[in-house]
Amino acid sequence: MTLDHVMLSRMLTSLTLAFHIIFATIGVGIPVMVSIAEFIGIKKNDSHYILLARRWARGFTITVAVGVVTGTCIGLQLSMLWPSFMKVAGQVIALPLFMETFAFFFEAIFLGIYLYTWDRFKNKWLHWLLTIPIMIGSSASALFITTVNAFMNTPQGFELKNGKAVNIDPIAAMLNPATPSKVLHVITSSYMTSALVLAAITAILILKGKRSEYYKKALRLTVAASLIFSIGTALAGDISAKFLAEVQPEKLAAAEWHFETEKDADLILFGTLDEHNQIKNEIRIPKMLSFLAGSSFDTKVIGLDEFPKDEQPPLWIHYMFDLMVSIGSFAIFITFLFLISWKAERFNEWSKPLLWGVAITGPLSMLAIEFGWIYAEVGRQPWILRGYIKVAQAATTGEGVGLTFIMFAILYLVLAILTCVVLIKMFRRKPAETELEQRFQIKAS
Amino acid sequence: MSLEVLGITVLWLFLYGYLIVASIDFGAGFFAFYGKLSKKDHIMNDLISRYLSPVWEVTNVFFVFFFVGLVGFFPDTAYYYGTALLIPGSIALILLAIRGSFYAFGNYGSKNNIFYLFLYGGTGLLIPAALSTALTISEGGYLKKDHDRVIFLVGKLFSSPYSWSVVLLSIVSVLFISAAFLTYYADRAGDVRAREVLRKFALFWSPPTILASFLVFVSLREHNPEHFRQTLQVWWMFGLSLVFFFIASYFIYKKKNYGIAFISVMLQFFTAFFGYGISHLPYILYPFVTIHESVTNETMGTALVVVFIAGLLLLIPSLYLLMRLFLFDADYVQGKK
């Protein structure tokens, strides 16, 4: 590996995105949870849920701020690190980028209003209604920006002539083949991860001895939401796999270490590769890959052998894929177990192992988001615009990428630490119990 | 109106919008920090945070909007500016990131943390300086094209009187615009003590603003005579700008009509900014990028304009609601809500 402009540009882009998606994911999912909690609170006239919405929204402001600034960073870095790419593709993807900003604008306006009008309207439903534009804005910006990423995977809606994009059809570019499955997977997994992060925080607090009604309601709500969103994510993931098998087979083949095109393809779980690309130590599920790719056990699955060597993605993305899927399955399992224990009288949903299970699933699912993105992005290497422009042709020729990388690395480190410190301080300083008493005159029991 | 003129007008309007809202925001951060240092924070910091809290995110969007739109309408700019601005652009981004996040850390998290306030206030003055680099570069003379490579002549930028006069202008304008707005806001809140402090700031920063503007003209004549000649053709816009400046300063000095004073400040910058913009055309980046050659293809241009209009139909009522609730609601401004 040489640290040339291309490598450094890739490193900086990865660094910014890896950091940004933590906050972007939360930014898409938390508004939904806040909205649900406030809705239940008003409907049931239960102050516990209202307080949940309030406290989540308050913490959300901190993560939104970091999300906004890192989003601005990646927005500009696209042009600064990949100027040649933007010069060509900018013509084709300007529309969704523009629309994303609109969606974000819309969200920003209503988030500001929402946060500062908790006690301003007589009719409580009016305040709840404000969550709708926030959810529309945050999910729509995820949608639009994902169409851009989908376009880079399956470009269409233009022709490349002498290095210039011509005959552009902006709508066709947005509605490219990868768009539906990608958008669905991004949005469901963001909802899922946000719900699980909130569930994990609650589970940790309960493990630390908080036992009042407030925490119990919080955990039941977040775990129930997590299960629904996890199942949605799994379905979306399945749709994505089928899409890949059909349209972008080299990505699936690299992820599954599927070297030769064949029917009755086996699914490889984990394992290692030796120097001759022989698979060792794997768990092999016969014919499962064919089933995943086409819903029948004898579907023909295209292998890596059909692609020239210099157009194959690296094989280590296999681990990313497997880790993502394993965590997703574990999330469904643990949330399902919790709900069964809650509904079935004989079990205890507050048992320590179960709470620990929920507690680790939060951070794990955030890791799964990272693994999933790494898989999706590295899986289209060496292309930046699949089939048109390779990454190596698109990077900046400007001086100082290395220095810039170091500056941003320090920035993100500081922001990461301070975000945690500030959030923890914020909630410790004003515990839910005090707030329940002061605001709603409820004694915590 | 042709597509490229429409495009650049829309973008220029957004940049102007950013100039105003960001100046208020940047200046307010600096005044809040200064207030804390000089132990005047109890007088005005509540007022400042009451204004900033609901709107800081919106401010940031104006900026994102501008650069996304610029790359959309004129993709060549991504190539030249992208390559040239790697270092100055990254510095500006890091400052923006520090400012945005530390605002949230300070305002929602650890209140009254002087270090957070310092970063937030300090960056407020550095960002305009960093961002104005882009405008300076647009005058030409700081980039060299060598085959397929764009080379940014950093040394030239740092030793150029023109670039320093732009930096100076950006900083003093920020403080002037912000102080004029906050004086008006304090007046609406009926907060006489805060108003007096802020009014002094406004008066203090008023002469440097106009001096710095002249300095920019003088150094522009040296740096890009061609552009300077063109500014003379729209001299009346700059003349109007001066008139609005005097109206604003007069009312602030006479302690009356703070609302009109602030509108005059807005008009002062509007006329000057558009005068500058018009005389800059047809170049976006002299002499590499003109609006005619680099404009995006027509399909995309039309799609952008359609989305832009649709977006405005959504945004204008929402912005109106935001202002009704937080800017023109007397009870909120006075801190009763």
Short mmCIF file of N, CA, C and O in Angstrom, two decimals, chain A residues 30-102:
data_model
loop_
_atom_site.label_atom_id
_atom_site.label_comp_id
_atom_site.label_asym_id
_atom_site.label_seq_id
_atom_site.Cartn_x
_atom_site.Cartn_y
_atom_site.Cartn_z
N ILE A 30 -33.85 8.59 15.30
CA ILE A 30 -34.36 9.12 16.58
C ILE A 30 -35.66 9.92 16.42
O ILE A 30 -36.57 9.76 17.24
N PRO A 31 -35.80 10.77 15.39
CA PRO A 31 -37.06 11.51 15.27
C PRO A 31 -38.27 10.57 15.25
O PRO A 31 -39.32 10.91 15.80
N VAL A 32 -38.10 9.40 14.66
CA VAL A 32 -39.22 8.46 14.61
C VAL A 32 -39.55 7.98 16.03
O VAL A 32 -40.72 7.93 16.43
N MET A 33 -38.51 7.66 16.80
CA MET A 33 -38.75 7.19 18.17
C MET A 33 -39.35 8.30 19.03
O MET A 33 -40.23 8.05 19.85
N VAL A 34 -38.86 9.52 18.84
CA VAL A 34 -39.40 10.66 19.60
C VAL A 34 -40.89 10.82 19.27
O VAL A 34 -41.73 10.99 20.15
N SER A 35 -41.19 10.74 17.99
CA SER A 35 -42.56 10.90 17.55
C SER A 35 -43.47 9.82 18.15
O SER A 35 -44.56 10.10 18.65
N ILE A 36 -42.99 8.58 18.11
CA ILE A 36 -43.79 7.48 18.66
C ILE A 36 -44.04 7.69 20.15
O ILE A 36 -45.16 7.57 20.64
N ALA A 37 -42.97 8.05 20.87
CA ALA A 37 -43.10 8.22 22.32
C ALA A 37 -44.07 9.34 22.65
O ALA A 37 -44.93 9.20 23.54
N GLU A 38 -43.96 10.45 21.93
CA GLU A 38 -44.86 11.57 22.24
C GLU A 38 -46.30 11.21 21.89
O GLU A 38 -47.23 11.54 22.61
N PHE A 39 -46.45 10.50 20.78
CA PHE A 39 -47.79 10.07 20.37
C PHE A 39 -48.44 9.22 21.45
O PHE A 39 -49.57 9.48 21.89
N ILE A 40 -47.71 8.20 21.92
CA ILE A 40 -48.26 7.33 22.96
C ILE A 40 -48.56 8.13 24.22
O ILE A 40 -49.59 7.95 24.86
N GLY A 41 -47.63 9.05 24.53
CA GLY A 41 -47.80 9.86 25.74
C GLY A 41 -49.08 10.67 25.71
O GLY A 41 -49.82 10.73 26.70
N ILE A 42 -49.35 11.29 24.58
CA ILE A 42 -50.55 12.12 24.48
C ILE A 42 -51.80 11.23 24.46
O ILE A 42 -52.78 11.47 25.16
N LYS A 43 -51.71 10.17 23.68
CA LYS A 43 -52.84 9.26 23.51
C LYS A 43 -53.24 8.64 24.85
O LYS A 43 -54.41 8.61 25.21
N LYS A 44 -52.24 8.14 25.59
CA LYS A 44 -52.54 7.47 26.86
C LYS A 44 -52.58 8.45 28.02
O LYS A 44 -52.79 8.04 29.16
N ASN A 45 -52.30 9.71 27.72
CA ASN A 45 -52.16 10.72 28.76
C ASN A 45 -51.19 10.25 29.84
O ASN A 45 -51.47 10.29 31.03
N ASP A 46 -50.03 9.79 29.40
CA ASP A 46 -49.03 9.25 30.30
C ASP A 46 -47.75 10.10 30.21
O ASP A 46 -47.07 10.11 29.20
N SER A 47 -47.47 10.80 31.30
CA SER A 47 -46.34 11.74 31.29
C SER A 47 -45.00 11.03 31.11
O SER A 47 -44.02 11.65 30.68
N HIS A 48 -44.94 9.74 31.46
CA HIS A 48 -43.67 9.03 31.30
C HIS A 48 -43.20 9.08 29.86
O HIS A 48 -42.03 9.35 29.58
N TYR A 49 -44.13 8.81 28.94
CA TYR A 49 -43.74 8.79 27.53
C TYR A 49 -43.40 10.19 27.02
O TYR A 49 -42.50 10.37 26.20
N ILE A 50 -44.15 11.17 27.52
CA ILE A 50 -43.86 12.55 27.11
C ILE A 50 -42.44 12.92 27.52
O ILE A 50 -41.67 13.50 26.76
N LEU A 51 -42.09 12.51 28.76
CA LEU A 51 -40.75 12.83 29.24
C LEU A 51 -39.69 12.09 28.41
O LEU A 51 -38.63 12.65 28.11
N LEU A 52 -40.00 10.87 28.05
CA LEU A 52 -39.08 10.12 27.19
C LEU A 52 -38.79 10.90 25.91
O LEU A 52 -37.64 11.10 25.53
N ALA A 53 -39.88 11.34 25.26
CA ALA A 53 -39.72 12.09 24.01
C ALA A 53 -38.88 13.34 24.25
O ALA A 53 -37.97 13.66 23.49
N ARG A 54 -39.17 14.02 25.35
CA ARG A 54 -38.45 15.25 25.67
C ARG A 54 -36.96 15.00 25.87
O ARG A 54 -36.12 15.73 25.36
N ARG A 55 -36.66 13.96 26.63
CA ARG A 55 -35.25 13.71 26.93
C ARG A 55 -34.50 13.20 25.70
O ARG A 55 -33.36 13.59 25.45
N TRP A 56 -35.15 12.33 24.95
CA TRP A 56 -34.50 11.88 23.71
C TRP A 56 -34.23 13.06 22.78
O TRP A 56 -33.16 13.17 22.20
N ALA A 57 -35.23 13.94 22.66
CA ALA A 57 -35.08 15.08 21.76
C ALA A 57 -33.93 15.97 22.22
O ALA A 57 -33.17 16.51 21.42
N ARG A 58 -33.79 16.10 23.53
CA ARG A 58 -32.73 16.96 24.06
C ARG A 58 -31.35 16.39 23.73
O ARG A 58 -30.44 17.10 23.30
N GLY A 59 -31.19 15.11 23.95
CA GLY A 59 -29.92 14.48 23.59
C GLY A 59 -29.68 14.54 22.09
O GLY A 59 -28.55 14.72 21.63
N PHE A 60 -30.76 14.43 21.35
CA PHE A 60 -30.69 14.44 19.89
C PHE A 60 -30.05 15.72 19.36
O PHE A 60 -29.31 15.68 18.38
N THR A 61 -30.31 16.85 20.04
CA THR A 61 -29.75 18.13 19.56
C THR A 61 -28.23 18.05 19.44
O THR A 61 -27.64 18.56 18.50
N ILE A 62 -27.60 17.38 20.42
CA ILE A 62 -26.14 17.27 20.40
C ILE A 62 -25.69 16.45 19.18
O ILE A 62 -24.80 16.84 18.44
N THR A 63 -26.36 15.30 18.98
CA THR A 63 -25.94 14.45 17.87
C THR A 63 -26.26 15.10 16.52
O THR A 63 -25.53 14.94 15.56
N VAL A 64 -27.37 15.85 16.48
CA VAL A 64 -27.70 16.54 15.24
C VAL A 64 -26.60 17.53 14.88
O VAL A 64 -26.16 17.61 13.73
N ALA A 65 -26.13 18.28 15.89
CA ALA A 65 -25.10 19.27 15.63
C ALA A 65 -23.87 18.61 15.01
O ALA A 65 -23.35 19.08 13.99
N VAL A 66 -23.44 17.52 15.60
CA VAL A 66 -22.25 16.84 15.07
C VAL A 66 -22.56 16.26 13.68
O VAL A 66 -21.73 16.31 12.77
N GLY A 67 -23.78 15.76 13.51
CA GLY A 67 -24.18 15.24 12.21
C GLY A 67 -24.17 16.32 11.14
O GLY A 67 -23.70 16.11 10.02
N VAL A 68 -24.67 17.50 11.51
CA VAL A 68 -24.72 18.60 10.55
C VAL A 68 -23.31 19.00 10.12
O VAL A 68 -23.02 19.12 8.93
N VAL A 69 -22.42 19.17 11.09
CA VAL A 69 -21.09 19.66 10.71
C VAL A 69 -20.29 18.61 9.94
O VAL A 69 -19.60 18.93 8.98
N THR A 70 -20.44 17.34 10.32
CA THR A 70 -19.69 16.33 9.57
C THR A 70 -20.31 16.12 8.19
O THR A 70 -19.61 15.81 7.23
N GLY A 71 -21.63 16.32 8.10
CA GLY A 71 -22.28 16.23 6.80
C GLY A 71 -21.80 17.34 5.87
O GLY A 71 -21.57 17.11 4.68
N THR A 72 -21.63 18.54 6.43
CA THR A 72 -21.07 19.64 5.65
C THR A 72 -19.67 19.27 5.16
O THR A 72 -19.30 19.54 4.02
N CYS A 73 -18.90 18.64 6.05
CA CYS A 73 -17.54 18.23 5.67
C CYS A 73 -17.56 17.30 4.46
O CYS A 73 -16.87 17.55 3.47
N ILE A 74 -18.36 16.25 4.52
CA ILE A 74 -18.33 15.29 3.42
C ILE A 74 -18.88 15.94 2.16
O ILE A 74 -18.40 15.69 1.05
N GLY A 75 -19.86 16.83 2.32
CA GLY A 75 -20.42 17.52 1.16
C GLY A 75 -19.35 18.26 0.37
O GLY A 75 -19.30 18.20 -0.86
N LEU A 76 -18.48 18.97 1.09
CA LEU A 76 -17.43 19.73 0.41
C LEU A 76 -16.26 18.84 0.01
O LEU A 76 -15.61 19.07 -1.01
N GLN A 77 -15.99 17.82 0.84
CA GLN A 77 -14.86 16.94 0.52
C GLN A 77 -15.07 16.21 -0.81
O GLN A 77 -14.10 15.91 -1.51
N LEU A 78 -16.34 15.95 -1.13
CA LEU A 78 -16.62 15.31 -2.43
C LEU A 78 -15.94 16.08 -3.56
O LEU A 78 -15.33 15.51 -4.44
N SER A 79 -16.08 17.42 -3.52
CA SER A 79 -15.46 18.23 -4.58
C SER A 79 -13.97 18.41 -4.36
O SER A 79 -13.21 18.51 -5.32
N MET A 80 -13.55 18.47 -3.10
CA MET A 80 -12.14 18.76 -2.83
C MET A 80 -11.25 17.53 -3.07
O MET A 80 -10.10 17.67 -3.47
N LEU A 81 -11.79 16.35 -2.78
CA LEU A 81 -10.97 15.15 -2.92
C LEU A 81 -11.18 14.44 -4.25
O LEU A 81 -10.31 13.73 -4.73
N TRP A 82 -12.35 14.62 -4.85
CA TRP A 82 -12.67 13.92 -6.10
C TRP A 82 -13.13 14.90 -7.17
O TRP A 82 -14.22 14.74 -7.75
N PRO A 83 -12.34 15.94 -7.44
CA PRO A 83 -12.80 17.00 -8.36
C PRO A 83 -13.11 16.48 -9.77
O PRO A 83 -14.11 16.92 -10.36
N SER A 84 -12.31 15.53 -10.27
CA SER A 84 -12.58 15.04 -11.62
C SER A 84 -13.88 14.26 -11.68
O SER A 84 -14.61 14.32 -12.66
N PHE A 85 -14.14 13.53 -10.61
CA PHE A 85 -15.40 12.79 -10.55
C PHE A 85 -16.59 13.75 -10.53
O PHE A 85 -17.56 13.58 -11.26
N MET A 86 -16.48 14.79 -9.70
CA MET A 86 -17.60 15.72 -9.57
C MET A 86 -17.82 16.50 -10.86
O MET A 86 -18.93 16.89 -11.19
N LYS A 87 -16.72 16.76 -11.57
CA LYS A 87 -16.84 17.51 -12.81
C LYS A 87 -17.72 16.74 -13.81
O LYS A 87 -18.53 17.32 -14.52
N VAL A 88 -17.55 15.43 -13.86
CA VAL A 88 -18.34 14.61 -14.78
C VAL A 88 -19.69 14.25 -14.16
O VAL A 88 -20.75 14.56 -14.71
N ALA A 89 -19.64 13.61 -12.99
CA ALA A 89 -20.88 13.09 -12.40
C ALA A 89 -21.72 14.19 -11.78
O ALA A 89 -22.93 14.02 -11.63
N GLY A 90 -21.07 15.30 -11.42
CA GLY A 90 -21.81 16.40 -10.82
C GLY A 90 -22.98 16.82 -11.68
O GLY A 90 -24.05 17.17 -11.19
N GLN A 91 -22.78 16.73 -12.98
CA GLN A 91 -23.85 17.07 -13.92
C GLN A 91 -25.07 16.18 -13.75
O GLN A 91 -26.19 16.58 -13.99
N VAL A 92 -24.80 14.92 -13.37
CA VAL A 92 -25.89 13.94 -13.35
C VAL A 92 -26.53 13.84 -11.97
O VAL A 92 -27.72 13.56 -11.85
N ILE A 93 -25.74 14.07 -10.91
CA ILE A 93 -26.28 13.86 -9.56
C ILE A 93 -26.62 15.16 -8.86
O ILE A 93 -26.97 15.14 -7.68
N ALA A 94 -26.52 16.28 -9.58
CA ALA A 94 -26.81 17.56 -8.93
C ALA A 94 -28.23 17.59 -8.37
O ALA A 94 -28.47 18.12 -7.29
N LEU A 95 -29.16 16.98 -9.08
CA LEU A 95 -30.56 17.06 -8.66
C LEU A 95 -30.79 16.43 -7.27
O LEU A 95 -31.29 17.11 -6.37
N PRO A 96 -30.41 15.15 -7.07
CA PRO A 96 -30.64 14.59 -5.73
C PRO A 96 -29.83 15.31 -4.64
O PRO A 96 -30.33 15.45 -3.52
N LEU A 97 -28.64 15.79 -4.97
CA LEU A 97 -27.87 16.52 -3.95
C LEU A 97 -28.62 17.78 -3.53
O LEU A 97 -28.71 18.13 -2.36
N PHE A 98 -29.17 18.44 -4.52
CA PHE A 98 -29.95 19.65 -4.29
C PHE A 98 -31.18 19.34 -3.44
O PHE A 98 -31.50 20.04 -2.48
N MET A 99 -31.87 18.24 -3.81
CA MET A 99 -33.09 17.88 -3.09
C MET A 99 -32.78 17.47 -1.66
O MET A 99 -33.56 17.72 -0.74
N GLU A 100 -31.63 16.84 -1.47
CA GLU A 100 -31.25 16.46 -0.13
C GLU A 100 -31.11 17.70 0.77
O GLU A 100 -31.54 17.70 1.91
N THR A 101 -30.52 18.74 0.20
CA THR A 101 -30.36 19.96 0.97
C THR A 101 -31.71 20.56 1.33
O THR A 101 -31.91 21.07 2.43
N PHE A 102 -32.65 20.49 0.39
CA PHE A 102 -33.99 20.99 0.69
C PHE A 102 -34.61 20.23 1.85
O PHE A 102 -35.18 20.81 2.77
#
